[in-house]
C-alpha cells in the first residue's frame, strides 16, 4: 500500500514537472521556422472559427503548391483528419479567453499529459510500476 502511494506521488511529480516543461513559452507567438507545423494546424482551426466547422473540407491560409505540388487556390488542407483543429475551434468559440494558438497548445499539453499517464499504466501492467515510472519520465522529459 505504501509502495503504491509512493509510485502515485512519483507519477504526480512527473506530471507536474512535465506540465511545467510544456508551459515554457506558452504565450509566445508562432513566428519562428520551427513553428510552421503549429501555424498550419492553427490556421485550419482559425478557418473553422471564421467559416464554420466542416471537418471533411479543412482549409488553411496557404494557397501555394509547396505541400502537394498541385495548385491550391482554395487553400484546402488535406493532410491528417482535423479532429483536434475542430475541437480547438469549438473550445475557442465557447471560451475566447485565450488566443487560438494558446488553446491549441493547451489541448496538446493536456493530451500529452494523458499519454504520460497511459505510458505509466502500460509499463506497470506489462512489467512493474518502476518501469511505468521510467516510461512516463522518459516521455515527459
XYZ file of N, CA and C in Angstrom:
423
model
N 0.825 -1.197 0.000
C 0.000 0.000 0.000
C 0.865 1.255 0.000
N 1.858 1.288 0.876
C 2.753 2.446 0.943
C 3.536 2.574 -0.356
N 3.910 1.427 -0.922
C 4.673 1.428 -2.169
C 3.840 2.015 -3.315
N 2.565 1.631 -3.392
C 1.678 2.169 -4.418
C 1.492 3.668 -4.234
N 1.376 4.104 -2.994
C 1.243 5.525 -2.689
C 2.484 6.283 -3.155
N 3.662 5.713 -2.938
C 4.909 6.342 -3.354
C 4.979 6.447 -4.880
N 4.535 5.406 -5.583
C 4.529 5.465 -7.037
C 3.514 6.484 -7.549
N 2.386 6.595 -6.882
C 1.394 7.597 -7.276
C 1.932 9.007 -7.095
N 2.627 9.245 -5.994
C 3.241 10.551 -5.772
C 4.339 10.827 -6.804
N 5.091 9.803 -7.154
C 6.142 9.965 -8.169
C 5.525 10.307 -9.523
N 4.433 9.629 -9.855
C 3.754 9.940 -11.113
C 3.198 11.361 -11.081
N 2.639 11.776 -9.969
C 2.128 13.138 -9.847
C 3.252 14.157 -10.013
N 4.402 13.887 -9.444
C 5.554 14.770 -9.592
C 6.005 14.835 -11.053
N 6.033 13.691 -11.719
C 6.386 13.672 -13.144
C 5.390 14.497 -13.946
N 4.103 14.368 -13.635
C 3.079 15.135 -14.351
C 3.230 16.633 -14.112
N 3.485 17.026 -12.884
C 3.649 18.453 -12.578
C 4.873 19.020 -13.286
N 5.989 18.309 -13.197
C 7.197 18.780 -13.881
C 7.025 18.749 -15.398
N 6.334 17.734 -15.904
C 6.052 17.673 -17.336
C 5.178 18.837 -17.788
N 4.224 19.223 -16.957
C 3.388 20.388 -17.263
C 4.229 21.663 -17.288
N 5.109 21.804 -16.313
C 5.963 22.994 -16.261
C 6.844 23.081 -17.503
N 7.407 21.952 -17.895
C 8.258 21.930 -19.102
C 7.452 22.307 -20.338
N 6.227 21.818 -20.425
C 5.407 22.079 -21.604
C 4.838 23.497 -21.642
N 4.783 24.162 -20.506
C 4.288 25.537 -20.471
C 5.359 26.566 -20.813
N 6.577 26.112 -21.070
C 7.662 27.020 -21.453
C 7.286 27.754 -22.734
N 7.329 29.056 -22.713
C 6.984 29.938 -23.834
C 5.577 29.662 -24.370
N 4.654 29.421 -23.456
C 3.268 29.122 -23.816
C 2.614 30.259 -24.595
N 2.906 31.498 -24.230
C 2.253 32.639 -24.867
C 3.040 33.212 -26.036
N 4.174 32.623 -26.359
C 4.990 33.118 -27.459
C 4.238 32.947 -28.785
N 4.203 33.981 -29.624
C 3.537 33.848 -30.918
C 4.267 32.853 -31.826
N 3.543 32.358 -32.792
C 4.114 31.408 -33.747
C 4.871 32.197 -34.807
N 6.157 32.384 -34.597
C 6.894 33.257 -35.502
C 8.190 32.660 -36.033
N 8.687 31.599 -35.460
C 9.977 31.088 -35.917
C 9.797 29.942 -36.910
N 10.890 29.518 -37.498
C 10.854 28.493 -38.543
C 10.296 27.180 -38.020
N 10.599 26.829 -36.793
C 10.188 25.543 -36.248
C 8.707 25.508 -35.876
N 8.039 26.624 -35.957
C 6.618 26.668 -35.620
C 5.713 26.512 -36.835
N 6.280 26.188 -37.998
C 5.443 26.138 -39.198
C 4.337 25.097 -39.074
N 4.614 23.988 -38.424
C 3.600 22.943 -38.284
C 2.487 23.408 -37.350
N 2.871 24.096 -36.277
C 1.859 24.654 -35.380
C 1.030 25.707 -36.108
N 1.687 26.531 -36.907
C 0.975 27.581 -37.638
C -0.007 26.969 -38.635
N 0.382 25.886 -39.295
C -0.523 25.227 -40.239
C -1.769 24.685 -39.544
N -1.587 24.009 -38.429
C -2.739 23.412 -37.759
C -3.625 24.477 -37.100
N -3.015 25.536 -36.566
C -3.811 26.633 -36.008
C -4.566 27.350 -37.121
N -3.965 27.423 -38.285
C -4.619 28.056 -39.425
C -5.901 27.313 -39.800
N -5.876 25.992 -39.732
C -7.083 25.207 -40.001
C -8.146 25.532 -38.954
N -7.754 25.582 -37.692
C -8.710 25.929 -36.629
C -9.264 27.335 -36.830
N -8.399 28.267 -37.249
C -8.847 29.646 -37.484
C -9.891 29.690 -38.606
N -9.692 28.916 -39.647
C -10.670 28.857 -40.737
C -11.990 28.243 -40.259
N -11.904 27.254 -39.365
C -13.129 26.691 -38.792
C -13.885 27.741 -37.982
N -13.161 28.558 -37.247
C -13.801 29.614 -36.448
C -14.467 30.630 -37.370
N -13.783 31.028 -38.439
C -14.307 32.061 -39.335
C -15.456 31.572 -40.208
N -15.337 30.363 -40.762
C -16.268 29.911 -41.804
C -17.120 28.722 -41.393
N -17.056 28.314 -40.161
C -17.868 27.188 -39.704
C -17.079 25.884 -39.722
N -17.548 24.961 -38.919
C -16.862 23.686 -38.730
C -17.298 22.684 -39.786
N -16.386 22.347 -40.684
C -16.613 21.302 -41.673
C -15.358 20.435 -41.703
N -15.365 19.371 -40.917
C -14.185 18.524 -40.778
C -13.791 17.825 -42.082
N -14.729 17.679 -42.988
C -14.436 16.972 -44.238
C -13.797 17.863 -45.295
N -13.846 19.183 -45.109
C -13.238 20.111 -46.063
C -12.416 21.157 -45.296
N -11.294 20.739 -44.725
C -10.479 21.719 -43.996
C -9.717 22.639 -44.939
N -9.620 23.896 -44.560
C -8.868 24.878 -45.342
C -7.896 25.581 -44.413
N -6.867 26.168 -45.009
C -5.930 26.960 -44.224
C -5.382 28.079 -45.079
N -4.466 28.885 -44.549
C -4.042 30.130 -45.179
C -2.920 29.976 -46.197
N -2.599 28.783 -46.609
C -1.523 28.574 -47.578
C -2.140 28.205 -48.920
N -2.014 29.092 -49.879
C -2.566 28.843 -51.210
C -1.500 28.347 -52.184
N -0.293 28.120 -51.693
C 0.803 27.709 -52.572
C 0.700 26.219 -52.908
N 1.589 25.780 -53.774
C 1.613 24.369 -54.149
C 2.793 23.637 -53.509
N 3.341 24.176 -52.450
C 4.523 23.591 -51.814
C 4.208 22.239 -51.185
N 3.086 22.101 -50.535
C 2.766 20.863 -49.823
C 2.515 19.693 -50.771
N 1.747 19.911 -51.819
C 1.321 18.799 -52.674
C 1.835 18.877 -54.099
N 2.492 19.965 -54.441
C 2.970 20.205 -55.815
C 1.822 20.426 -56.795
N 0.609 20.617 -56.276
C -0.560 20.915 -57.098
C -1.057 22.302 -56.727
N -1.634 23.011 -57.691
C -2.207 24.318 -57.390
C -3.322 24.162 -56.363
N -3.411 25.115 -55.440
C -4.370 25.036 -54.346
C -5.016 26.403 -54.118
N -5.775 26.908 -55.088
C -6.338 28.258 -54.946
C -7.404 28.369 -53.846
N -7.977 27.260 -53.424
C -9.000 27.295 -52.364
C -8.404 27.133 -50.971
N -7.121 26.766 -50.884
C -6.471 26.609 -49.586
C -6.859 25.344 -48.848
N -7.150 24.276 -49.586
C -7.513 23.021 -48.935
C -6.323 22.439 -48.195
N -6.587 21.854 -47.036
C -5.541 21.245 -46.216
C -5.891 19.773 -46.038
N -5.338 18.941 -46.899
C -5.652 17.514 -46.864
C -4.434 16.717 -46.403
N -4.158 16.788 -45.105
C -3.033 16.032 -44.561
C -3.583 14.995 -43.592
N -3.851 15.400 -42.367
C -4.454 14.496 -41.398
C -5.874 14.961 -41.118
N -6.679 14.069 -40.593
C -8.044 14.437 -40.266
C -8.013 15.510 -39.181
N -8.706 16.629 -39.364
C -8.561 17.790 -38.469
C -9.422 17.727 -37.204
N -9.408 16.588 -36.534
C -10.232 16.432 -35.341
C -9.800 17.392 -34.233
N -8.501 17.507 -34.005
C -8.011 18.396 -32.952
C -8.280 19.858 -33.331
N -8.086 20.208 -34.597
C -8.368 21.575 -35.034
C -9.840 21.915 -34.824
N -10.714 20.963 -35.097
C -12.139 21.178 -34.863
C -12.457 21.340 -33.389
N -11.835 20.515 -32.561
C -12.029 20.615 -31.117
C -11.564 21.977 -30.598
N -10.392 22.409 -31.059
C -9.858 23.700 -30.628
C -10.766 24.839 -31.091
N -11.292 24.755 -32.299
C -12.193 25.798 -32.798
C -13.459 25.890 -31.938
N -13.999 24.745 -31.568
C -15.203 24.737 -30.724
C -14.894 25.322 -29.349
N -13.761 24.939 -28.765
C -13.377 25.464 -27.454
C -13.164 26.976 -27.536
N -12.469 27.424 -28.572
C -12.180 28.849 -28.725
C -13.460 29.668 -28.870
N -14.418 29.150 -29.635
C -15.682 29.877 -29.792
C -16.473 29.912 -28.487
N -16.350 28.858 -27.686
C -17.074 28.787 -26.418
C -16.403 29.612 -25.326
N -15.069 29.598 -25.305
C -14.303 30.286 -24.258
C -13.174 31.098 -24.881
N -13.460 32.267 -25.415
C -12.396 33.046 -26.076
C -11.503 33.815 -25.094
N -11.095 33.155 -24.010
C -10.264 33.820 -23.009
C -8.775 33.726 -23.345
N -8.411 32.811 -24.218
C -7.033 32.678 -24.695
C -7.026 32.879 -26.201
N -5.851 33.146 -26.729
C -5.728 33.216 -28.182
C -5.845 31.808 -28.759
N -6.140 31.734 -30.036
C -6.379 30.440 -30.669
C -5.164 29.531 -30.577
N -3.979 30.063 -30.843
C -2.794 29.202 -30.790
C -2.490 28.759 -29.359
N -2.904 29.556 -28.383
C -2.712 29.148 -26.993
C -3.669 28.026 -26.620
N -4.901 28.067 -27.116
C -5.830 26.958 -26.891
C -5.290 25.689 -27.527
N -4.722 25.832 -28.726
C -4.180 24.659 -29.402
C -3.039 24.057 -28.585
N -2.180 24.907 -28.064
C -1.072 24.409 -27.232
C -1.607 23.758 -25.955
N -2.624 24.352 -25.357
C -3.182 23.803 -24.129
C -3.806 22.430 -24.368
N -4.537 22.277 -25.450
C -5.118 20.972 -25.782
C -4.006 19.951 -26.023
N -2.957 20.350 -26.716
C -1.824 19.446 -26.942
C -1.158 19.056 -25.627
N -1.028 20.004 -24.724
C -0.431 19.716 -23.419
C -1.287 18.721 -22.645
N -2.593 18.913 -22.658
C -3.488 18.003 -21.937
C -3.385 16.592 -22.497
N -3.393 16.463 -23.827
C -3.249 15.137 -24.426
C -1.884 14.531 -24.096
N -0.861 15.356 -24.090
C 0.478 14.881 -23.777
C 0.558 14.361 -22.341
N -0.057 15.072 -21.407
C -0.082 14.602 -20.024
C -0.886 13.311 -19.895
N -1.926 13.187 -20.688
C -2.683 11.936 -20.708
C -1.847 10.770 -21.211
N -0.993 11.024 -22.194
C -0.103 9.982 -22.708
C 0.901 9.567 -21.636
N 1.354 10.518 -20.829
C 2.274 10.183 -19.733
C 1.610 9.189 -18.777
N 0.366 9.449 -18.413
C -0.364 8.534 -17.528
C -0.553 7.181 -18.211
N -0.899 7.194 -19.486
C -1.095 5.952 -20.219
C 0.191 5.134 -20.285
N 1.317 5.784 -20.530
C 2.591 5.067 -20.560
C 2.926 4.472 -19.199
N 2.627 5.202 -18.142
C 2.832 4.663 -16.800
C 1.984 3.408 -16.591
N 0.725 3.486 -16.983
C -0.162 2.339 -16.793
C 0.271 1.141 -17.637
N 0.684 1.401 -18.870
C 1.141 0.301 -19.714
C 2.410 -0.345 -19.165
N 3.365 0.483 -18.767
C 4.592 -0.061 -18.187
C 4.322 -0.834 -16.919
N 3.400 -0.332 -16.092
C 3.050 -1.016 -14.847
C 2.348 -2.339 -15.117
N 1.512 -2.358 -16.125
C 0.755 -3.572 -16.427
C 1.652 -4.661 -17.008
N 2.534 -4.278 -17.929
C 3.333 -5.292 -18.614
C 4.621 -5.650 -17.881
N 5.049 -4.824 -16.939
C 6.239 -5.171 -16.166
C 5.990 -4.850 -14.693
N 6.321 -3.640 -14.280
C 6.045 -3.238 -12.901
C 5.937 -1.718 -12.842
N 5.615 -1.208 -11.669
C 5.381 0.232 -11.539
C 6.648 1.047 -11.768
N 7.781 0.494 -11.442
C 9.038 1.213 -11.667
C 9.277 1.410 -13.167
N 9.014 0.391 -13.949
C 9.137 0.515 -15.408
C 8.126 1.533 -15.929
N 6.926 1.547 -15.363
C 5.926 2.536 -15.744
C 6.397 3.954 -15.473
N 7.021 4.159 -14.318
C 7.543 5.488 -13.993
C 8.676 5.895 -14.930
N 9.533 4.949 -15.270
C 10.634 5.248 -16.181
C 10.086 5.639 -17.555
N 9.108 4.887 -18.036
C 8.498 5.199 -19.330
C 7.833 6.576 -19.296
N 7.116 6.864 -18.238
C 6.440 8.148 -18.104
C 7.461 9.294 -18.052
N 8.523 9.099 -17.275
C 9.533 10.155 -17.150
C 10.281 10.377 -18.464
N 10.569 9.298 -19.182
C 11.264 9.463 -20.472
C 10.416 10.247 -21.463
N 9.131 9.979 -21.483
C 8.263 10.735 -22.391
C 8.085 12.173 -21.915
N 7.983 12.355 -20.602
C 7.724 13.690 -20.048
C 8.890 14.644 -20.283
N 10.103 14.100 -20.258
C 11.275 14.975 -20.360
C 12.114 14.665 -21.578
